[in-house]
Amino acid sequence: MKDIDYAAPKTIAEACAILQEKGDKARCLAGGTDIIVQVREHRRDIDVLVDIKHIPQVNALNYDPGKGLTIGAAVPCYRIYEHKEIAKAYPGLIDAAALIGGIQIQSRASLGGNLCNASPAGDTIPPLIALEAICVIVGAGGMREVPVEKFCTAPGKTVLGRGEMLVQLKLPPPKPRSGAAYLRFIPRNEMDIAVAGAGVSVVLDEKKEKCIAARVALAAVAPTPLLVQEAGAALVDGALGDALIDKAASLAQAAAKPISDMRGTAEYRKHLVGILVKRALTIAIQRARAG
Amino acid sequence: MSKKIHVTTSINGKETEFLCEPRQSLLEVLRDVLMLTGAKEGCNNGNCGACNVLLDGRLVNSCLVMGAEAQGCKVQTIEGIATPQGLHPLQQTFLEGAALQCGICTPGFIVAAKAMLDQNPKPTEHQVRHFLAGNLCRCTGYDKIVRAVLEAAALTNK
Ligand SMILES: Cc1cc2nc3c(=O)[nH]c(=O)nc-3n(C[C@H](O)[C@H](O)[C@H](O)COP(=O)(O)OP(=O)(O)OC[C@H]3O[C@@H](n4cnc5c(N)ncnc54)[C@H](O)[C@@H]3O)c2cc1C
Ligand code: FES
Ligand code: FES
């Protein structure tokens, strides 16, 4: 790796000061599973890695059934899925946290890093969108909140400005009779990048026969992870069954704007979106009915 | 060149201090500074597991940890697995079952398998394969490796 500096600030203010001063030449280091490889392979030219794991807010994980979930931006995946209450309350998020890389990657990789890396195929982003996560961002100008579906702006690009960092992700408490799920397709069983992914959430009525709210989000089929509002809206109020699920799936397919690359053709990806949305909705509805 | 960083850590239970360049990974520090060459560099990008060590008890790829990050942490490497009394059961069953050919992947597999057995002493074959998905072997094939791990588990549970 080229010669760089390493800083380990203990406060958000210290970290933001370095990010402000160095601009593009400084990058946060959370789990390092993207950034270390990118710097080593000359895909990012930086002068300093800012290790944010010593900042208490960025490393904290808190769940309160009344208030919801706060995930520090650098909390590694394993802490989320090994937390029994969180795993029970947010199975749709766990679907993604437990499939990033292998065990070694999950020891380090964070949701904040997955999001800030802004890959169209980032696996935790669709479930975060489905679960209405909010990004808490801090910079010299103070604090601001951005819904997660607005965070990524292009491959590798986010709304973060000079001197800003992601501090936390906030998720509302799970609503009664709600369920979520994330599914992706990869050619192997483990350790690969999604050819397509679908994260969905549903909230059912008291009889558990209709949806009163639903969200559908996709990975790897557009320049950024995608919230498909019309697919969610189509599920609301109709009788829950195959016809309704098919309709939501075809709206998601219509919204997908995939490219062809070595992982799959655009046509193949569109086909996968239909299947993944249907299967993910079936699981989310089952979870909502069981919960 | 950037100023070297002084790091205090514990390696295989022994207090250890080292000086590293900020750009060095933990793997480079282990191999090039501390001369602990058990952990191997396979891919240097997180895919092969040859560089596996435990960092504060968690299995990590040391090629994806900066040396400076080890400050205040406990590091366990393949060198700490055998005891003066003898080989670890995993080392024994890998040898007996010929679960290695060139051996480059072996330290990583053994460190990973030990991490698994420490938390799940009676894994199923499926669990072993799932846990070891982040470790690659280019010559032996996985059957002998998986069998060696299951046999080590059986030995330990006897
Ligand atoms: C072998 C392997 C397998 C993988 N498998 C998958 C997979 O299955 N699915 C998947 O989606 N990804 C996968 N990845 C990619 C990677 O592991 C994930 O994207 C991971 O979530 C990144 O998190 P991190 O904490 O390691 O991020 P880092 O590498 O630390 O950071 C990622 C980027 O975000 C920036 N950043 C991090 N935190 C902040 C912050 N708080 N504020 C501002 N910027 C920040 C960094 O500067 C960097 O640019 C894999 C990687 C490897 C090496
Ligand atoms: S050398 Fe670290 S994972 Fe391959
Ligand atoms: S024995 Fe050669 S790579 Fe596994």
Short mmCIF file of C-alpha atoms and ligand atoms in Angstrom, two decimals:
data_model
loop_
_atom_site.label_atom_id
_atom_site.label_comp_id
_atom_site.label_asym_id
_atom_site.label_seq_id
_atom_site.Cartn_x
_atom_site.Cartn_y
_atom_site.Cartn_z
CA MET A 1 0.00 0.00 0.00
CA LYS A 2 1.17 3.55 -0.68
CA ASP A 3 2.47 5.62 2.19
CA ILE A 4 -0.46 7.02 4.20
CA ASP A 5 -1.19 8.30 7.69
CA TYR A 6 -3.48 6.74 10.25
CA ALA A 7 -5.54 8.77 12.69
CA ALA A 8 -7.72 7.44 15.49
CA PRO A 9 -9.82 10.37 16.74
CA LYS A 10 -11.84 9.88 19.92
CA THR A 11 -14.61 12.37 19.12
CA ILE A 12 -16.83 13.20 16.15
CA ALA A 13 -15.51 16.78 16.16
CA GLU A 14 -11.89 15.61 15.85
CA ALA A 15 -12.79 13.22 13.03
CA CYS A 16 -14.76 15.87 11.13
CA ALA A 17 -11.89 18.34 11.51
CA ILE A 18 -9.52 15.92 9.73
CA LEU A 19 -12.13 15.15 7.04
CA GLN A 20 -12.69 18.90 6.56
CA GLU A 21 -9.00 19.69 6.29
CA LYS A 22 -8.06 16.83 3.95
CA GLY A 23 -11.23 16.63 1.84
CA ASP A 24 -11.03 13.76 -0.66
CA LYS A 25 -7.60 12.80 0.62
CA ALA A 26 -9.07 11.49 3.89
CA ARG A 27 -11.45 8.54 4.21
CA CYS A 28 -13.10 7.00 7.23
CA LEU A 29 -11.96 3.53 8.26
CA ALA A 30 -14.79 1.46 9.75
CA GLY A 31 -14.32 -2.29 9.18
CA GLY A 32 -11.90 -1.63 6.35
CA THR A 33 -13.26 -4.45 4.18
CA ASP A 34 -13.84 -2.06 1.28
CA ILE A 35 -11.48 0.84 1.92
CA ILE A 36 -8.29 -1.10 2.69
CA VAL A 37 -8.67 -3.08 -0.54
CA GLN A 38 -9.46 0.07 -2.55
CA VAL A 39 -6.42 1.96 -1.28
CA ARG A 40 -4.16 -1.06 -1.73
CA GLU A 41 -5.36 -1.58 -5.29
CA HIS A 42 -4.95 2.14 -6.15
CA ARG A 43 -8.67 2.58 -6.66
CA ARG A 44 -8.73 5.42 -4.13
CA ASP A 45 -5.89 7.88 -3.72
CA ILE A 46 -5.87 9.07 -0.12
CA ASP A 47 -3.36 10.45 2.37
CA VAL A 48 -4.99 9.46 5.64
CA LEU A 49 -7.26 6.77 7.02
CA VAL A 50 -9.46 8.08 9.83
CA ASP A 51 -10.26 5.14 12.12
CA ILE A 52 -13.68 6.04 13.54
CA LYS A 53 -14.06 3.01 15.83
CA HIS A 54 -12.79 4.85 18.90
CA ILE A 55 -15.67 7.33 18.75
CA PRO A 56 -18.26 6.08 21.26
CA GLN A 57 -21.43 7.06 19.31
CA VAL A 58 -20.11 5.43 16.16
CA ASN A 59 -19.49 2.14 17.96
CA ALA A 60 -22.72 1.97 20.01
CA LEU A 61 -25.64 -0.35 19.33
CA ASN A 62 -28.89 0.36 21.18
CA TYR A 63 -32.31 -1.19 20.94
CA ASP A 64 -35.39 -0.05 22.82
CA PRO A 65 -38.72 -1.66 21.84
CA GLY A 66 -40.40 1.73 22.31
CA LYS A 67 -37.84 3.95 20.59
CA GLY A 68 -36.34 1.66 17.98
CA LEU A 69 -32.83 0.77 16.95
CA THR A 70 -29.72 2.97 16.71
CA ILE A 71 -26.79 1.41 14.92
CA GLY A 72 -23.46 3.20 15.24
CA ALA A 73 -22.02 3.59 11.74
CA ALA A 74 -19.02 1.34 12.48
CA VAL A 75 -20.78 -1.46 14.39
CA PRO A 76 -19.78 -4.74 12.71
CA CYS A 77 -22.44 -7.10 11.34
CA TYR A 78 -21.88 -9.84 13.93
CA ARG A 79 -22.82 -7.56 16.82
CA ILE A 80 -26.16 -6.95 15.14
CA TYR A 81 -27.07 -10.54 14.36
CA GLU A 82 -25.74 -11.91 17.65
CA HIS A 83 -27.97 -9.48 19.59
CA LYS A 84 -31.00 -11.67 20.39
CA GLU A 85 -33.60 -8.89 20.76
CA ILE A 86 -32.45 -7.11 17.62
CA ALA A 87 -32.38 -10.34 15.63
CA LYS A 88 -35.96 -11.03 16.72
CA ALA A 89 -37.24 -7.52 16.02
CA TYR A 90 -35.51 -6.95 12.65
CA PRO A 91 -35.18 -10.30 10.84
CA GLY A 92 -35.17 -8.51 7.47
CA LEU A 93 -32.02 -6.63 8.45
CA ILE A 94 -30.40 -9.79 9.80
CA ASP A 95 -31.01 -11.53 6.44
CA ALA A 96 -28.50 -9.06 4.97
CA ALA A 97 -26.10 -8.60 7.90
CA ALA A 98 -25.58 -12.37 8.10
CA LEU A 99 -24.79 -12.84 4.41
CA ILE A 100 -22.13 -10.19 3.80
CA GLY A 101 -18.88 -11.98 2.96
CA GLY A 102 -18.01 -14.83 5.31
CA ILE A 103 -17.51 -14.97 9.07
CA GLN A 104 -14.20 -13.07 8.81
CA ILE A 105 -15.81 -10.21 6.91
CA GLN A 106 -18.79 -10.09 9.28
CA SER A 107 -16.38 -9.64 12.21
CA ARG A 108 -15.46 -6.26 10.75
CA ALA A 109 -17.86 -5.07 8.04
CA SER A 110 -20.33 -2.41 9.15
CA LEU A 111 -23.68 -1.23 7.79
CA GLY A 112 -22.31 2.31 7.75
CA GLY A 113 -19.41 1.18 5.57
CA ASN A 114 -21.74 -0.76 3.27
CA LEU A 115 -23.83 2.38 2.84
CA CYS A 116 -20.97 4.90 2.48
CA ASN A 117 -19.23 2.66 -0.04
CA ALA A 118 -22.40 3.22 -2.09
CA SER A 119 -22.14 0.13 -4.25
CA PRO A 120 -25.36 -0.45 -6.21
CA ALA A 121 -25.08 -4.04 -4.93
CA GLY A 122 -24.61 -3.20 -1.21
CA ASP A 123 -26.65 -5.92 0.48
CA THR A 124 -27.71 -4.09 3.62
CA ILE A 125 -29.06 -1.06 1.77
CA PRO A 126 -32.38 -2.47 0.43
CA PRO A 127 -33.47 -3.79 3.85
CA LEU A 128 -32.44 -0.49 5.47
CA ILE A 129 -34.62 1.29 2.89
CA ALA A 130 -37.50 -1.15 3.45
CA LEU A 131 -37.21 -0.57 7.21
CA GLU A 132 -37.23 3.25 6.83
CA ALA A 133 -33.78 3.85 8.28
CA ILE A 134 -32.58 7.43 8.75
CA CYS A 135 -28.92 8.42 8.35
CA VAL A 136 -27.57 10.75 11.04
CA ILE A 137 -24.81 12.84 9.46
CA VAL A 138 -22.49 15.25 11.28
CA GLY A 139 -20.14 17.85 9.83
CA ALA A 140 -18.79 21.29 10.55
CA GLY A 141 -22.23 22.71 9.74
CA GLY A 142 -23.86 20.59 12.46
CA MET A 143 -26.12 17.57 12.31
CA ARG A 144 -28.59 16.58 9.61
CA GLU A 145 -30.79 13.57 8.91
CA VAL A 146 -31.30 11.96 5.50
CA PRO A 147 -33.60 9.01 4.69
CA VAL A 148 -31.43 6.08 3.62
CA GLU A 149 -33.01 5.89 0.13
CA LYS A 150 -31.64 9.40 -0.57
CA PHE A 151 -28.13 8.70 0.75
CA CYS A 152 -26.47 7.11 -2.29
CA THR A 153 -26.38 9.36 -5.35
CA ALA A 154 -24.31 7.35 -7.88
CA PRO A 155 -22.00 4.31 -7.79
CA GLY A 156 -19.49 5.13 -5.03
CA LYS A 157 -21.06 8.55 -4.36
CA THR A 158 -23.17 9.75 -1.44
CA VAL A 159 -24.76 12.94 -0.13
CA LEU A 160 -21.85 13.37 2.32
CA GLY A 161 -20.13 16.71 1.79
CA ARG A 162 -16.58 17.73 2.67
CA GLY A 163 -15.97 17.27 6.36
CA GLU A 164 -19.11 15.20 6.94
CA MET A 165 -19.40 11.68 8.29
CA LEU A 166 -22.17 9.21 8.95
CA VAL A 167 -22.57 8.78 12.70
CA GLN A 168 -25.58 6.50 13.11
CA LEU A 169 -28.48 4.76 11.46
CA LYS A 170 -31.82 5.08 13.21
CA LEU A 171 -34.61 2.57 12.62
CA PRO A 172 -38.15 3.02 13.97
CA PRO A 173 -39.45 0.26 16.26
CA PRO A 174 -41.10 -2.58 14.33
CA LYS A 175 -44.83 -1.88 13.92
CA PRO A 176 -47.34 -4.47 15.15
CA ARG A 177 -48.02 -7.16 12.50
CA SER A 178 -45.06 -6.10 10.39
CA GLY A 179 -42.45 -8.22 8.64
CA ALA A 180 -39.47 -7.70 6.39
CA ALA A 181 -37.05 -9.82 4.36
CA TYR A 182 -34.02 -9.52 2.11
CA LEU A 183 -33.04 -11.97 -0.60
CA ARG A 184 -30.27 -11.78 -3.17
CA PHE A 185 -29.16 -13.97 -6.00
CA ILE A 186 -25.52 -15.01 -6.36
CA PRO A 187 -24.11 -17.91 -8.38
CA ARG A 188 -22.37 -19.43 -5.31
CA ASN A 189 -23.81 -20.12 -1.88
CA GLU A 190 -21.55 -17.63 -0.07
CA MET A 191 -18.98 -14.92 -0.67
CA ASP A 192 -20.12 -13.20 -3.83
CA ILE A 193 -21.64 -9.92 -5.02
CA ALA A 194 -25.38 -9.76 -5.64
CA VAL A 195 -26.53 -10.14 -9.25
CA ALA A 196 -29.80 -8.72 -7.95
CA GLY A 197 -31.30 -8.21 -4.47
CA ALA A 198 -34.71 -7.35 -3.03
CA GLY A 199 -35.53 -5.97 0.43
CA VAL A 200 -39.18 -5.63 1.36
CA SER A 201 -41.33 -4.78 4.36
CA VAL A 202 -45.07 -5.08 4.99
CA VAL A 203 -47.47 -4.00 7.74
CA LEU A 204 -50.72 -5.99 7.92
CA ASP A 205 -54.20 -4.97 9.10
CA GLU A 206 -55.72 -6.40 12.30
CA LYS A 207 -57.14 -9.42 10.50
CA LYS A 208 -53.79 -10.00 8.77
CA GLU A 209 -55.53 -10.20 5.41
CA LYS A 210 -54.44 -6.90 3.84
CA CYS A 211 -51.34 -4.73 3.79
CA ILE A 212 -51.74 -1.28 5.30
CA ALA A 213 -48.21 -0.29 4.28
CA ALA A 214 -45.41 -1.85 2.25
CA ARG A 215 -41.99 -0.92 0.87
CA VAL A 216 -39.97 -2.61 -1.85
CA ALA A 217 -36.29 -1.81 -2.48
CA LEU A 218 -33.83 -3.32 -4.95
CA ALA A 219 -30.06 -3.81 -5.21
CA ALA A 220 -27.76 -4.19 -8.23
CA VAL A 221 -30.31 -3.12 -10.85
CA ALA A 222 -29.68 0.65 -11.01
CA PRO A 223 -26.79 3.08 -10.33
CA THR A 224 -27.93 3.20 -6.69
CA PRO A 225 -30.05 0.95 -4.49
CA LEU A 226 -33.62 1.75 -5.40
CA LEU A 227 -36.87 2.35 -3.50
CA VAL A 228 -39.78 1.35 -5.77
CA GLN A 229 -42.63 3.33 -4.28
CA GLU A 230 -45.24 2.14 -6.78
CA ALA A 231 -44.53 -1.52 -5.96
CA GLY A 232 -45.13 -0.86 -2.25
CA ALA A 233 -48.24 1.20 -2.97
CA ALA A 234 -49.71 -1.57 -5.14
CA LEU A 235 -49.76 -3.91 -2.16
CA VAL A 236 -51.81 -1.63 0.06
CA ASP A 237 -55.50 -2.46 0.64
CA GLY A 238 -55.90 -5.26 -1.94
CA ALA A 239 -56.57 -8.85 -0.83
CA LEU A 240 -53.16 -10.39 -0.13
CA GLY A 241 -52.58 -13.21 -2.54
CA ASP A 242 -50.61 -14.32 -5.55
CA ALA A 243 -52.22 -11.80 -7.92
CA LEU A 244 -51.31 -8.84 -5.73
CA ILE A 245 -47.77 -10.09 -5.13
CA ASP A 246 -47.33 -10.65 -8.88
CA LYS A 247 -48.45 -7.09 -9.54
CA ALA A 248 -45.94 -5.64 -7.06
CA ALA A 249 -43.20 -7.83 -8.56
CA SER A 250 -43.90 -6.65 -12.10
CA LEU A 251 -43.89 -3.00 -10.99
CA ALA A 252 -40.49 -3.63 -9.39
CA GLN A 253 -39.29 -5.22 -12.63
CA ALA A 254 -40.48 -2.19 -14.58
CA ALA A 255 -38.57 0.17 -12.25
CA ALA A 256 -35.33 -1.83 -12.47
CA LYS A 257 -32.80 -0.31 -14.89
CA PRO A 258 -30.06 -2.92 -14.80
CA ILE A 259 -26.89 -3.07 -16.88
CA SER A 260 -25.32 -6.15 -18.43
CA ASP A 261 -21.95 -7.16 -17.02
CA MET A 262 -19.97 -10.29 -16.21
CA ARG A 263 -22.43 -11.18 -13.42
CA GLY A 264 -25.50 -11.18 -15.62
CA THR A 265 -27.33 -9.57 -18.50
CA ALA A 266 -29.89 -6.82 -18.00
CA GLU A 267 -32.63 -9.23 -19.07
CA TYR A 268 -31.53 -11.87 -16.56
CA ARG A 269 -31.43 -9.28 -13.79
CA LYS A 270 -34.96 -8.12 -14.57
CA HIS A 271 -36.14 -11.71 -14.42
CA LEU A 272 -34.40 -12.16 -11.06
CA VAL A 273 -36.02 -9.01 -9.65
CA GLY A 274 -39.47 -10.48 -10.28
CA ILE A 275 -38.63 -13.75 -8.55
CA LEU A 276 -36.77 -12.19 -5.63
CA VAL A 277 -39.51 -9.64 -4.90
CA LYS A 278 -42.17 -12.37 -4.89
CA ARG A 279 -40.16 -14.65 -2.63
CA ALA A 280 -39.13 -11.83 -0.28
CA LEU A 281 -42.73 -10.64 0.01
CA THR A 282 -43.90 -14.16 0.79
CA ILE A 283 -41.37 -14.40 3.62
CA ALA A 284 -42.14 -10.89 4.93
CA ILE A 285 -45.88 -11.65 4.99
CA GLN A 286 -45.25 -14.95 6.80
CA ARG A 287 -43.12 -13.13 9.35
CA ALA A 288 -45.79 -10.44 9.81
CA ARG A 289 -48.47 -13.08 10.35
CA ALA A 290 -46.34 -15.04 12.80
CA GLY A 291 -45.17 -12.01 14.80
CA MET B 1 7.62 8.61 4.88
CA SER B 2 4.87 8.84 7.50
CA LYS B 3 5.99 8.62 11.08
CA LYS B 4 6.02 5.11 12.51
CA ILE B 5 3.38 4.26 15.08
CA HIS B 6 4.12 2.59 18.39
CA VAL B 7 1.61 -0.15 19.13
CA THR B 8 1.16 -2.13 22.34
CA THR B 9 -0.72 -5.36 22.01
CA SER B 10 -0.86 -8.93 23.23
CA ILE B 11 0.09 -11.66 20.79
CA ASN B 12 -0.67 -15.26 21.74
CA GLY B 13 -0.93 -14.14 25.36
CA LYS B 14 2.39 -12.30 25.39
CA GLU B 15 2.60 -8.52 25.82
CA THR B 16 4.14 -7.28 22.58
CA GLU B 17 5.20 -3.84 21.38
CA PHE B 18 6.02 -2.98 17.82
CA LEU B 19 6.66 -0.03 15.56
CA CYS B 20 4.76 -0.06 12.29
CA GLU B 21 4.31 2.15 9.31
CA PRO B 22 0.74 3.47 9.19
CA ARG B 23 0.31 1.81 5.77
CA GLN B 24 1.16 -1.67 7.03
CA SER B 25 -1.56 -4.25 7.53
CA LEU B 26 -1.63 -6.44 10.61
CA LEU B 27 -0.57 -9.31 8.32
CA GLU B 28 2.50 -7.36 7.18
CA VAL B 29 3.33 -6.49 10.78
CA LEU B 30 3.03 -10.11 11.88
CA ARG B 31 5.15 -11.43 9.01
CA ASP B 32 7.66 -8.65 8.33
CA VAL B 33 8.06 -6.94 11.71
CA LEU B 34 7.39 -9.68 14.25
CA MET B 35 8.59 -12.58 12.05
CA LEU B 36 5.47 -14.59 12.81
CA THR B 37 5.19 -16.09 9.35
CA GLY B 38 2.46 -18.62 10.11
CA ALA B 39 -0.32 -16.40 8.76
CA LYS B 40 0.01 -16.39 4.98
CA GLU B 41 -0.69 -13.85 2.29
CA GLY B 42 -2.91 -15.45 -0.31
CA CYS B 43 -5.07 -12.85 -2.01
CA ASN B 44 -4.40 -9.77 0.13
CA ASN B 45 -8.02 -8.69 -0.45
CA GLY B 46 -10.19 -10.58 2.00
CA ASN B 47 -11.23 -13.53 -0.12
CA CYS B 48 -9.01 -16.48 0.82
CA GLY B 49 -8.65 -16.61 4.61
CA ALA B 50 -4.95 -17.63 4.51
CA CYS B 51 -4.16 -14.66 6.77
CA ASN B 52 -6.78 -15.50 9.43
CA VAL B 53 -6.08 -14.52 13.03
CA LEU B 54 -8.26 -13.78 16.03
CA LEU B 55 -8.55 -10.13 17.00
CA ASP B 56 -10.07 -9.77 20.46
CA GLY B 57 -11.46 -13.25 20.01
CA ARG B 58 -13.10 -12.62 16.62
CA LEU B 59 -11.95 -14.30 13.44
CA VAL B 60 -10.61 -11.69 10.98
CA ASN B 61 -8.57 -11.47 7.81
CA SER B 62 -5.36 -9.81 9.02
CA CYS B 63 -4.78 -8.44 5.49
CA LEU B 64 -7.88 -6.28 6.07
CA VAL B 65 -6.80 -4.90 9.47
CA MET B 66 -4.28 -2.09 9.73
CA GLY B 67 -1.35 -2.81 12.06
CA ALA B 68 -2.11 0.35 14.01
CA GLU B 69 -5.61 -0.95 14.73
CA ALA B 70 -4.14 -3.67 16.95
CA GLN B 71 -3.38 -1.09 19.66
CA GLY B 72 -4.72 -2.48 22.95
CA CYS B 73 -6.08 -5.64 21.28
CA LYS B 74 -5.44 -9.33 21.82
CA VAL B 75 -4.15 -11.09 18.72
CA GLN B 76 -4.04 -14.88 18.42
CA THR B 77 -2.22 -16.51 15.53
CA ILE B 78 -1.55 -20.05 14.34
CA GLU B 79 1.73 -19.94 16.31
CA GLY B 80 -0.30 -19.92 19.55
CA ILE B 81 -2.40 -22.98 18.82
CA ALA B 82 -0.10 -25.89 19.68
CA THR B 83 0.90 -26.24 23.34
CA PRO B 84 4.18 -27.49 24.77
CA GLN B 85 2.28 -30.73 25.43
CA GLY B 86 1.63 -31.26 21.74
CA LEU B 87 -0.37 -30.42 18.67
CA HIS B 88 -3.93 -29.17 18.78
CA PRO B 89 -6.45 -31.87 17.75
CA LEU B 90 -7.10 -29.92 14.54
CA GLN B 91 -3.41 -29.97 13.67
CA GLN B 92 -3.33 -33.68 14.36
CA THR B 93 -6.38 -34.55 12.26
CA PHE B 94 -5.22 -32.33 9.38
CA LEU B 95 -1.92 -34.24 9.37
CA GLU B 96 -3.47 -37.68 9.76
CA GLY B 97 -6.21 -37.04 7.21
CA ALA B 98 -3.83 -35.46 4.67
CA ALA B 99 -6.01 -32.36 4.66
CA LEU B 100 -3.24 -30.35 3.05
CA GLN B 101 -1.01 -30.42 0.03
CA CYS B 102 1.01 -27.24 -0.42
CA GLY B 103 -0.12 -26.04 3.01
CA ILE B 104 -0.50 -22.34 2.21
CA CYS B 105 -4.17 -22.35 3.22
CA THR B 106 -3.68 -24.57 6.28
CA PRO B 107 -2.90 -22.00 9.01
CA GLY B 108 -5.97 -20.02 7.99
CA PHE B 109 -8.20 -23.09 7.97
CA ILE B 110 -6.94 -24.20 11.37
CA VAL B 111 -7.34 -20.77 12.98
CA ALA B 112 -10.85 -20.49 11.48
CA ALA B 113 -11.85 -24.04 12.43
CA LYS B 114 -10.61 -23.50 15.98
CA ALA B 115 -12.67 -20.30 16.22
CA MET B 116 -15.70 -22.32 15.15
CA LEU B 117 -15.10 -25.27 17.51
CA ASP B 118 -14.55 -22.89 20.43
CA GLN B 119 -18.06 -21.52 19.96
CA ASN B 120 -19.73 -24.65 18.54
CA PRO B 121 -17.96 -27.84 19.69
CA LYS B 122 -20.33 -30.18 17.83
CA PRO B 123 -20.86 -28.69 14.38
CA THR B 124 -22.70 -30.47 11.58
CA GLU B 125 -20.97 -30.90 8.24
CA HIS B 126 -23.16 -28.13 6.85
CA GLN B 127 -22.14 -25.78 9.66
CA VAL B 128 -18.46 -26.53 9.04
CA ARG B 129 -18.81 -25.80 5.32
CA HIS B 130 -20.74 -22.60 6.01
CA PHE B 131 -18.25 -21.34 8.59
CA LEU B 132 -15.27 -22.09 6.36
CA ALA B 133 -16.75 -20.42 3.26
CA GLY B 134 -14.27 -17.56 3.66
CA ASN B 135 -11.26 -19.92 3.38
CA LEU B 136 -10.05 -21.10 0.00
CA CYS B 137 -7.86 -24.07 -0.86
CA ARG B 138 -6.51 -24.41 -4.37
CA CYS B 139 -5.05 -27.91 -4.12
CA THR B 140 -6.45 -30.30 -1.53
CA GLY B 141 -10.17 -29.85 -2.17
CA TYR B 142 -12.54 -29.30 0.69
CA ASP B 143 -13.71 -32.81 1.60
CA LYS B 144 -10.56 -33.80 3.44
CA ILE B 145 -10.46 -30.47 5.23
CA VAL B 146 -14.08 -30.71 6.34
CA ARG B 147 -13.54 -34.31 7.46
CA ALA B 148 -10.45 -33.32 9.46
CA VAL B 149 -12.44 -30.63 11.24
CA LEU B 150 -15.28 -33.03 12.05
CA GLU B 151 -12.78 -35.60 13.33
CA ALA B 152 -11.08 -33.00 15.52
CA ALA B 153 -14.49 -32.11 16.94
CA ALA B 154 -15.17 -35.79 17.64
CA LEU B 155 -11.74 -36.19 19.32
CA THR B 156 -12.31 -33.16 21.52
CA ASN B 157 -15.78 -34.29 22.53
CA LYS B 158 -14.65 -37.79 23.47
C1 LIG C 1 -14.38 -10.98 0.72
C2 LIG C 1 -15.40 -9.89 0.73
C3 LIG C 1 -16.74 -10.21 0.61
C4 LIG C 1 -17.71 -9.21 0.60
N1 LIG C 1 -19.02 -9.58 0.50
C5 LIG C 1 -19.97 -8.61 0.45
C6 LIG C 1 -21.34 -8.96 0.32
O1 LIG C 1 -21.70 -10.14 0.27
N2 LIG C 1 -22.25 -7.97 0.25
C7 LIG C 1 -21.90 -6.65 0.33
O2 LIG C 1 -22.77 -5.79 0.26
N3 LIG C 1 -20.60 -6.29 0.48
C8 LIG C 1 -19.63 -7.24 0.53
N4 LIG C 1 -18.32 -6.87 0.66
C9 LIG C 1 -17.96 -5.46 0.74
C10 LIG C 1 -17.81 -4.91 2.17
O3 LIG C 1 -17.48 -5.93 3.07
C11 LIG C 1 -19.09 -4.23 2.66
O4 LIG C 1 -19.44 -3.18 1.80
C12 LIG C 1 -18.96 -3.72 4.10
O5 LIG C 1 -20.24 -3.50 4.65
C13 LIG C 1 -18.14 -2.44 4.22
O6 LIG C 1 -18.11 -2.06 5.58
P1 LIG C 1 -16.74 -1.66 6.32
O7 LIG C 1 -17.13 -1.31 7.70
O8 LIG C 1 -15.72 -2.68 6.14
O9 LIG C 1 -16.38 -0.36 5.48
P2 LIG C 1 -15.00 0.40 5.21
O10 LIG C 1 -14.20 -0.36 4.22
O11 LIG C 1 -14.36 0.77 6.48
O12 LIG C 1 -15.59 1.70 4.53
C14 LIG C 1 -16.28 1.66 3.29
C15 LIG C 1 -16.37 3.06 2.70
O13 LIG C 1 -17.23 3.88 3.45
C16 LIG C 1 -16.54 4.98 4.01
N5 LIG C 1 -17.04 5.10 5.37
C17 LIG C 1 -17.13 4.12 6.29
N6 LIG C 1 -17.74 4.55 7.41
C18 LIG C 1 -18.04 5.85 7.17
C19 LIG C 1 -18.69 6.86 7.96
N7 LIG C 1 -19.15 6.58 9.18
N8 LIG C 1 -18.84 8.09 7.43
C20 LIG C 1 -18.37 8.37 6.17
N9 LIG C 1 -17.76 7.45 5.39
C21 LIG C 1 -17.60 6.22 5.88
C22 LIG C 1 -15.08 4.62 3.94
O14 LIG C 1 -14.26 5.76 3.87
C23 LIG C 1 -15.04 3.78 2.68
O15 LIG C 1 -14.98 4.61 1.56
C24 LIG C 1 -17.32 -7.86 0.71
C25 LIG C 1 -15.97 -7.53 0.85
C26 LIG C 1 -15.00 -8.53 0.86
C27 LIG C 1 -13.56 -8.16 1.01
S1 FES C 2 -4.64 -12.89 2.31
FE1 FES C 2 -6.12 -12.12 3.63
S2 FES C 2 -7.92 -13.05 2.96
FE2 FES C 2 -6.47 -13.69 1.46
S1 FES C 3 -3.21 -27.10 0.44
FE1 FES C 3 -2.57 -25.80 -1.17
S2 FES C 3 -4.05 -24.23 -1.07
FE2 FES C 3 -4.81 -25.64 0.31
#
